[in-house]
Short mmCIF file of C-alpha atoms and ligand atoms in Angstrom, two decimals:
data_model
loop_
_atom_site.label_atom_id
_atom_site.label_comp_id
_atom_site.label_asym_id
_atom_site.label_seq_id
_atom_site.Cartn_x
_atom_site.Cartn_y
_atom_site.Cartn_z
CA MET F 1 165.69 134.23 78.60
CA LEU F 2 167.83 133.55 75.53
CA GLU F 3 170.67 132.43 77.80
CA LYS F 4 168.29 130.15 79.66
CA ILE F 5 167.16 128.50 76.40
CA LYS F 6 170.77 127.97 75.27
CA LYS F 7 171.64 126.38 78.62
CA LEU F 8 168.59 124.18 78.36
CA LYS F 9 169.66 123.07 74.90
CA ASN F 10 173.20 122.17 76.01
CA GLN F 11 171.93 120.26 79.01
CA ALA F 12 169.33 118.38 76.95
CA LEU F 13 171.78 117.40 74.22
CA LYS F 14 174.36 116.29 76.78
CA GLU F 15 171.86 114.11 78.60
CA ILE F 16 170.46 112.65 75.40
CA LYS F 17 173.93 111.76 74.17
CA LYS F 18 174.63 109.91 77.40
CA SER F 19 171.48 107.78 77.38
CA LYS F 20 172.10 104.15 76.48
CA VAL F 21 168.69 102.55 76.63
CA LEU F 22 165.37 103.43 75.08
CA LYS F 23 163.60 103.89 78.39
CA GLU F 24 166.10 106.55 79.46
CA LEU F 25 165.72 108.32 76.15
CA GLN F 26 161.94 108.29 76.38
CA ALA F 27 162.15 109.87 79.86
CA LEU F 28 164.37 112.66 78.44
CA GLU F 29 161.98 113.19 75.56
CA THR F 30 159.15 113.74 78.03
CA LYS F 31 161.36 115.93 80.20
CA TYR F 32 162.34 118.31 77.42
CA LEU F 33 159.62 118.04 74.82
CA GLY F 34 156.63 116.77 76.80
CA ARG F 35 153.56 118.84 77.63
CA LYS F 36 154.99 119.77 81.01
CA GLY F 37 158.53 120.19 79.70
CA GLU F 38 160.51 123.41 80.19
CA LEU F 39 160.78 124.24 76.52
CA THR F 40 157.07 123.70 75.96
CA GLY F 41 156.44 126.02 78.89
CA ILE F 42 158.58 128.75 77.33
CA LEU F 43 156.78 128.46 74.01
CA ARG F 44 153.41 128.44 75.69
CA ASN F 45 154.20 131.63 77.60
CA LEU F 46 155.54 133.58 74.64
CA LYS F 47 152.42 135.72 74.67
CA ASP F 48 153.40 137.15 78.07
CA LEU F 49 156.80 138.42 76.87
CA ALA F 50 157.62 141.94 75.84
CA LYS F 51 156.82 142.67 72.23
CA GLU F 52 160.49 142.95 71.09
CA GLN F 53 161.48 139.74 72.97
CA LYS F 54 158.72 137.61 71.48
CA PRO F 55 160.22 136.91 67.99
CA LEU F 56 163.75 136.35 69.33
CA VAL F 57 162.73 133.94 72.06
CA GLY F 58 160.17 132.24 69.85
CA LYS F 59 162.69 131.68 67.07
CA LEU F 60 165.40 130.30 69.35
CA ALA F 61 163.00 128.13 71.36
CA ASN F 62 161.63 126.59 68.15
CA GLU F 63 165.12 125.98 66.78
CA VAL F 64 166.20 124.32 70.02
CA LYS F 65 163.02 122.24 70.05
CA SER F 66 163.80 120.93 66.52
CA GLU F 67 167.39 120.22 67.50
CA ILE F 68 166.33 118.20 70.56
CA GLU F 69 163.69 116.36 68.52
CA GLN F 70 166.31 115.45 65.95
CA ALA F 71 168.76 114.25 68.58
CA VAL F 72 166.06 112.11 70.20
CA SER F 73 164.96 110.68 66.88
CA ASP F 74 168.54 109.88 65.81
CA LEU F 75 169.32 108.07 69.00
CA LYS F 76 166.00 106.26 68.98
CA PHE F 77 166.83 105.01 65.53
CA GLU F 78 170.22 103.84 66.70
CA LEU F 79 168.78 102.04 69.71
CA THR F 80 165.87 100.35 67.98
CA GLY F 81 166.77 100.32 64.34
CA GLN F 82 163.39 101.85 63.51
CA GLY F 83 161.66 104.94 62.49
CA LYS F 84 164.05 107.35 60.81
CA THR F 85 162.07 107.97 57.69
CA GLU F 86 159.32 105.87 56.30
CA GLY F 87 160.48 103.09 54.02
CA GLU F 88 164.07 103.29 55.24
CA HIS F 89 165.37 100.02 56.64
CA PHE F 90 168.00 99.48 59.18
CA LEU F 91 169.87 96.26 59.35
CA ASP F 92 172.03 95.61 62.35
CA ILE F 93 173.82 92.42 61.46
CA THR F 94 175.25 92.16 64.96
CA LEU F 95 171.80 91.63 66.50
CA PRO F 96 170.76 88.03 67.14
CA GLY F 97 168.36 86.92 64.40
CA GLN F 98 164.69 86.26 64.95
CA LYS F 99 164.20 82.53 64.55
CA ALA F 100 161.51 81.71 62.04
CA GLU F 101 159.29 78.90 63.27
CA THR F 102 159.69 76.01 60.90
CA GLY F 103 157.14 73.31 60.28
CA HIS F 104 157.95 69.64 60.52
CA LEU F 105 156.60 66.30 59.44
CA HIS F 106 153.54 64.73 61.02
CA PRO F 107 154.35 61.52 62.94
CA ILE F 108 152.31 59.48 60.44
CA THR F 109 154.36 60.94 57.59
CA ILE F 110 157.59 60.13 59.42
CA VAL F 111 156.55 56.50 59.88
CA LYS F 112 155.30 56.33 56.30
CA GLN F 113 158.60 57.62 54.93
CA GLN F 114 160.57 55.14 57.02
CA LEU F 115 158.39 52.34 55.68
CA MET F 116 158.89 53.53 52.11
CA ASP F 117 162.60 53.36 52.75
CA VAL F 118 162.39 49.78 54.03
CA PHE F 119 160.20 48.64 51.14
CA THR F 120 161.97 50.37 48.30
CA LYS F 121 165.20 48.72 49.51
CA MET F 122 163.41 45.37 49.16
CA GLY F 123 162.47 46.21 45.58
CA PHE F 124 158.85 47.27 46.15
CA MET F 125 157.42 50.16 44.18
CA VAL F 126 155.21 52.75 45.83
CA ILE F 127 151.79 53.46 44.33
CA GLU F 128 149.23 55.96 45.60
CA GLY F 129 145.59 55.62 44.64
CA PRO F 130 142.19 57.29 44.88
CA GLU F 131 140.46 57.91 48.20
CA LEU F 132 137.08 58.12 46.51
CA GLU F 133 136.69 54.67 45.05
CA SER F 134 134.21 52.60 43.10
CA GLU F 135 132.50 49.79 45.00
CA TYR F 136 134.02 47.52 42.39
CA TYR F 137 137.66 48.09 43.40
CA ASN F 138 136.92 48.55 47.09
CA PHE F 139 134.75 45.43 47.40
CA GLU F 140 133.72 43.40 44.35
CA ALA F 141 137.14 42.92 42.78
CA LEU F 142 138.21 41.71 46.22
CA ASN F 143 135.68 38.92 46.30
CA ILE F 144 133.19 40.91 48.40
CA PRO F 145 129.99 41.03 46.32
CA ALA F 146 127.19 43.41 47.30
CA THR F 147 125.29 40.79 49.22
CA HIS F 148 128.32 39.37 51.02
CA PRO F 149 128.18 39.68 54.83
CA ALA F 150 131.84 40.81 54.82
CA ARG F 151 130.58 44.20 53.60
CA ASP F 152 129.17 44.70 57.07
CA THR F 153 132.60 44.35 58.69
CA MET F 154 133.66 47.63 57.13
CA ASP F 155 131.38 50.49 58.09
CA THR F 156 131.46 52.49 54.95
CA PHE F 157 130.83 56.10 53.96
CA TYR F 158 128.68 55.87 50.86
CA ILE F 159 128.49 58.89 48.56
CA LYS F 160 124.99 60.30 48.32
CA ASP F 161 125.32 61.93 44.92
CA LYS F 162 127.54 59.26 43.41
CA PRO F 163 125.88 55.85 43.68
CA GLY F 164 128.33 52.98 43.45
CA TRP F 165 131.17 55.03 44.96
CA VAL F 166 132.54 55.00 48.50
CA MET F 167 135.29 56.59 50.55
CA ARG F 168 137.73 53.70 50.43
CA THR F 169 137.65 51.59 53.57
CA HIS F 170 141.12 50.15 52.98
CA THR F 171 144.10 50.44 50.66
CA SER F 172 143.28 46.96 49.35
CA ASN F 173 141.33 48.94 46.73
CA GLN F 174 144.70 49.25 45.00
CA GLN F 175 145.32 45.53 44.60
CA VAL F 176 143.37 44.88 41.42
CA ARG F 177 144.12 48.35 40.05
CA ALA F 178 147.87 47.57 40.33
CA LEU F 179 147.51 44.08 38.85
CA GLU F 180 145.60 45.51 35.89
CA LYS F 181 148.23 48.16 35.30
CA TYR F 182 151.48 46.31 36.02
CA GLY F 183 150.67 42.59 35.79
CA ALA F 184 153.02 40.04 37.34
CA PRO F 185 155.53 39.67 38.88
CA LEU F 186 154.79 42.60 41.15
CA ARG F 187 156.10 44.03 44.39
CA ALA F 188 154.24 47.13 45.47
CA VAL F 189 153.17 49.04 48.54
CA PHE F 190 150.17 51.35 48.66
CA PRO F 191 150.18 53.90 51.47
CA GLY F 192 147.09 56.02 51.98
CA ARG F 193 144.21 57.44 53.93
CA VAL F 194 141.15 55.32 54.57
CA PHE F 195 137.72 56.00 56.03
CA ARG F 196 135.27 54.08 58.19
CA TYR F 197 131.99 55.07 59.69
CA GLU F 198 132.54 53.85 63.21
CA ALA F 199 132.60 54.90 66.83
CA THR F 200 135.93 56.30 67.94
CA ASP F 201 137.95 55.32 70.99
CA ALA F 202 141.63 55.24 71.99
CA ALA F 203 142.42 52.78 69.17
CA HIS F 204 139.73 53.56 66.53
CA GLU F 205 139.36 56.55 64.23
CA THR F 206 137.01 57.30 61.37
CA THR F 207 139.90 58.56 59.23
CA PHE F 208 143.22 56.78 59.48
CA TYR F 209 146.11 55.50 57.38
CA HIS F 210 146.93 52.14 55.90
CA LEU F 211 149.96 50.71 54.26
CA GLU F 212 149.14 47.87 51.92
CA GLY F 213 151.72 45.46 50.58
CA LEU F 214 151.30 43.17 47.59
CA MET F 215 153.80 40.66 46.26
CA ILE F 216 152.97 38.49 43.28
CA ASP F 217 155.34 35.95 41.83
CA LYS F 218 155.73 32.22 41.32
CA ASN F 219 155.43 30.02 44.41
CA ILE F 220 154.90 32.74 46.99
CA SER F 221 154.22 31.29 50.42
CA ILE F 222 153.36 32.39 53.95
CA ALA F 223 157.07 32.15 54.76
CA ASN F 224 157.68 35.02 52.30
CA LEU F 225 154.92 37.03 53.95
CA ILE F 226 156.34 36.52 57.44
CA ALA F 227 159.87 37.36 56.31
CA VAL F 228 158.71 40.65 54.76
CA LEU F 229 156.57 41.59 57.78
CA ARG F 230 159.52 40.88 60.08
CA ALA F 231 161.85 43.03 57.98
CA MET F 232 159.26 45.81 58.00
CA LEU F 233 158.77 45.79 61.77
CA LYS F 234 162.50 45.62 62.38
CA GLY F 235 163.00 48.59 60.05
CA ILE F 236 160.56 50.63 62.13
CA PHE F 237 161.32 49.51 65.67
CA LYS F 238 165.03 48.76 65.10
CA ARG F 239 164.65 45.57 67.09
CA ASP F 240 162.62 42.38 67.05
CA VAL F 241 159.17 42.99 68.56
CA PRO F 242 157.01 40.02 69.57
CA VAL F 243 154.19 39.39 67.06
CA ARG F 244 151.55 36.72 66.86
CA LEU F 245 149.55 35.41 63.93
CA ARG F 246 145.91 34.49 64.40
CA PRO F 247 143.65 33.09 61.73
CA GLY F 248 141.61 35.97 60.32
CA TYR F 249 138.91 36.16 57.70
CA PHE F 250 139.24 38.50 54.74
CA PRO F 251 137.43 37.36 51.55
CA PHE F 252 140.37 38.47 49.40
CA VAL F 253 142.96 36.14 50.94
CA GLU F 254 143.12 32.43 51.60
CA PRO F 255 144.38 31.61 54.18
CA GLY F 256 144.06 34.88 56.11
CA PHE F 257 145.64 36.19 59.29
CA GLU F 258 145.45 38.96 61.80
CA VAL F 259 148.91 39.99 62.93
CA ASP F 260 149.11 41.40 66.45
CA VAL F 261 152.08 43.22 67.93
CA THR F 262 152.87 43.21 71.64
CA CYS F 263 151.41 46.41 73.04
CA LEU F 264 154.50 48.56 73.48
CA LEU F 265 152.48 51.16 75.38
CA CYS F 266 152.05 48.87 78.37
CA GLN F 267 154.74 46.29 77.47
CA GLY F 268 151.99 43.68 77.21
CA ARG F 269 150.63 44.27 80.73
CA GLY F 270 147.27 45.59 79.45
CA CYS F 271 145.93 49.13 78.82
CA PRO F 272 142.93 50.83 77.14
CA VAL F 273 144.64 50.82 73.72
CA CYS F 274 145.13 47.03 73.69
CA LYS F 275 141.83 46.58 75.52
CA HIS F 276 143.80 44.98 78.35
CA SER F 277 144.85 42.06 76.16
CA GLY F 278 148.55 42.98 75.88
CA TRP F 279 148.31 42.74 72.04
CA VAL F 280 147.43 45.34 69.42
CA GLU F 281 145.81 44.26 66.18
CA MET F 282 148.00 45.90 63.60
CA ILE F 283 147.93 44.02 60.31
CA GLY F 284 145.51 41.98 58.24
CA ALA F 285 147.29 39.62 55.84
CA GLY F 286 147.20 36.42 53.84
CA LEU F 287 147.81 34.75 50.50
CA VAL F 288 146.02 36.47 47.66
CA HIS F 289 142.73 34.75 46.80
CA PRO F 290 142.60 33.15 43.33
CA LYS F 291 139.52 35.23 42.51
CA VAL F 292 141.49 38.43 43.13
CA LEU F 293 144.32 37.23 40.90
CA ALA F 294 141.76 36.44 38.22
CA ALA F 295 140.11 39.87 38.63
CA GLY F 296 143.57 41.35 38.02
CA GLY F 297 143.91 39.33 34.81
CA LEU F 298 146.32 36.70 36.16
CA ASP F 299 146.09 32.94 35.95
CA PRO F 300 145.90 31.68 39.58
CA LYS F 301 147.49 28.41 38.50
CA GLU F 302 150.56 30.26 37.37
CA TRP F 303 150.83 33.08 39.89
CA SER F 304 150.53 33.34 43.65
CA GLY F 305 151.12 36.12 46.13
CA PHE F 306 150.68 37.60 49.55
CA ALA F 307 149.01 40.82 50.64
CA PHE F 308 148.83 42.68 53.90
CA GLY F 309 147.23 45.88 55.16
CA MET F 310 148.65 47.64 58.18
CA GLY F 311 147.22 50.45 60.31
CA LEU F 312 149.84 53.21 60.22
CA ASN F 313 148.32 55.13 63.12
CA ARG F 314 148.59 52.15 65.40
CA LEU F 315 152.16 51.56 64.25
CA ALA F 316 153.05 55.19 65.04
CA MET F 317 151.34 54.81 68.43
CA MET F 318 153.56 51.85 69.29
CA LYS F 319 156.68 53.56 67.99
CA TYR F 320 156.19 56.85 69.81
CA GLY F 321 154.20 55.73 72.87
CA ILE F 322 151.02 57.59 71.85
CA THR F 323 148.14 56.47 74.03
CA ASP F 324 145.18 57.84 72.05
CA ILE F 325 144.71 57.57 68.27
CA ARG F 326 142.47 60.65 68.25
CA LEU F 327 145.50 62.88 68.89
CA PHE F 328 146.72 62.44 65.30
CA LEU F 329 143.93 64.51 63.80
CA SER F 330 143.35 66.74 66.80
CA GLY F 331 145.46 69.55 65.35
CA ASP F 332 146.78 70.09 68.87
CA LEU F 333 150.17 71.78 68.50
CA ARG F 334 151.27 70.59 71.96
CA PHE F 335 151.04 67.07 70.55
CA LEU F 336 152.50 67.81 67.12
CA LYS F 337 155.48 69.80 68.39
CA GLN F 338 156.86 66.70 70.08
CA PHE F 339 157.91 65.16 66.76
C1 FA5 A 401 141.74 45.53 56.29
O1 FA5 A 401 141.46 46.71 56.12
C2 FA5 A 401 142.26 44.68 55.18
N1 FA5 A 401 142.18 45.41 53.95
C3 FA5 A 401 143.69 44.30 55.49
C4 FA5 A 401 144.22 43.23 54.57
C5 FA5 A 401 144.97 43.58 53.48
C6 FA5 A 401 143.97 41.91 54.82
C7 FA5 A 401 145.46 42.62 52.61
C8 FA5 A 401 144.45 40.92 53.99
C9 FA5 A 401 145.21 41.30 52.89
P1 FA5 A 401 141.31 45.61 58.85
O2 FA5 A 401 139.95 46.12 58.81
O3 FA5 A 401 141.62 44.62 59.91
O4 FA5 A 401 141.74 44.95 57.49
O5 FA5 A 401 142.31 46.84 58.99
C10 FA5 A 401 143.71 46.66 58.91
C11 FA5 A 401 144.39 47.42 60.04
O6 FA5 A 401 143.95 48.77 60.06
C12 FA5 A 401 144.05 46.89 61.42
O7 FA5 A 401 144.83 45.78 61.75
C13 FA5 A 401 144.34 48.09 62.27
O8 FA5 A 401 145.72 48.24 62.52
C14 FA5 A 401 143.90 49.21 61.39
N2 FA5 A 401 142.52 49.68 61.68
C15 FA5 A 401 141.35 49.08 61.36
N3 FA5 A 401 140.31 49.81 61.76
C16 FA5 A 401 140.82 50.93 62.35
C17 FA5 A 401 140.26 52.09 62.94
N4 FA5 A 401 138.96 52.30 62.99
N5 FA5 A 401 141.09 53.04 63.44
C18 FA5 A 401 142.42 52.85 63.35
N6 FA5 A 401 143.02 51.80 62.80
C19 FA5 A 401 142.24 50.83 62.29
#
């Protein structure tokens, strides 16, 4: 019996040494140490041996069992890099690393940063402002008094516990704030999130992003506005994209325009985003109204300026060929991972 156990040990150790993959090693472990294994059988049947044999066989069988266990555990450690003793770490620098998944910028942020680049190069400063805003800066300072019908054109989230405050409907809320703080001359852009209580569709969201531009100086004209808008669009699209100016009414500019960009999703042929018109309304703009200049503490006879407010989501849609504005806030990783 003792001979048999020694032979078993040699065979087991030889086979274990030869195994190259974990699966093979696990099979050997079961073969020699498993419930139906030969060694387990010998130990289980110790009780049937002669009295003088029992301690000798028992001792050797247990020693061999420990030796095989050790050999298995050592090789397992080598093959997997795990499990020798608790807390001990194995670092195999030859193994390929596990790639950590890195985050990346949201498409709106990418477009915003590119715009900041274009504008800072033109000497504009970047100012961020509050999303929760007083009705004064969001409306009244912009020549939209409480009773003015223009209030109805912006479906607003009013704050129940804070009368007189709203979630800003546009970044134009920054115009008078900036004039009060910096005076004139002024070149500034205000990027930010805005909110409107309205039905959503492929081109409308309740929460979206604006980029506002404000330039105040002496003798500012529509030509200056158009030149800056052109430079901005070229900076984003890297080419000239067809735009059209339509007269548009905003109480805080005079004259006012809506600036449409050719729908780059359908190349102007017509689709749900452009409501089959071939044009996407992207920017509201105009020359700053004298009442707004006055609200900002400037003399309208001395100073003039232009302002515009652009929908960043729609710009990103045109740039990246995104056909539904609701994807931006969907949190859908299949969408986000494309950027
Ligand atoms: C305004 O918000 C004005 N403050 C813009 C302005 C600024 C005019 C300065 C004159 C001077 P309007 O509501 O049109 O205007 O919004 C501006 C742009 O935001 C639109 O052209 C469009 O691109 C985008 N936009 C408007 N509503 C939504 C919406 N619900 N979802 C997504 N984008 C929108």
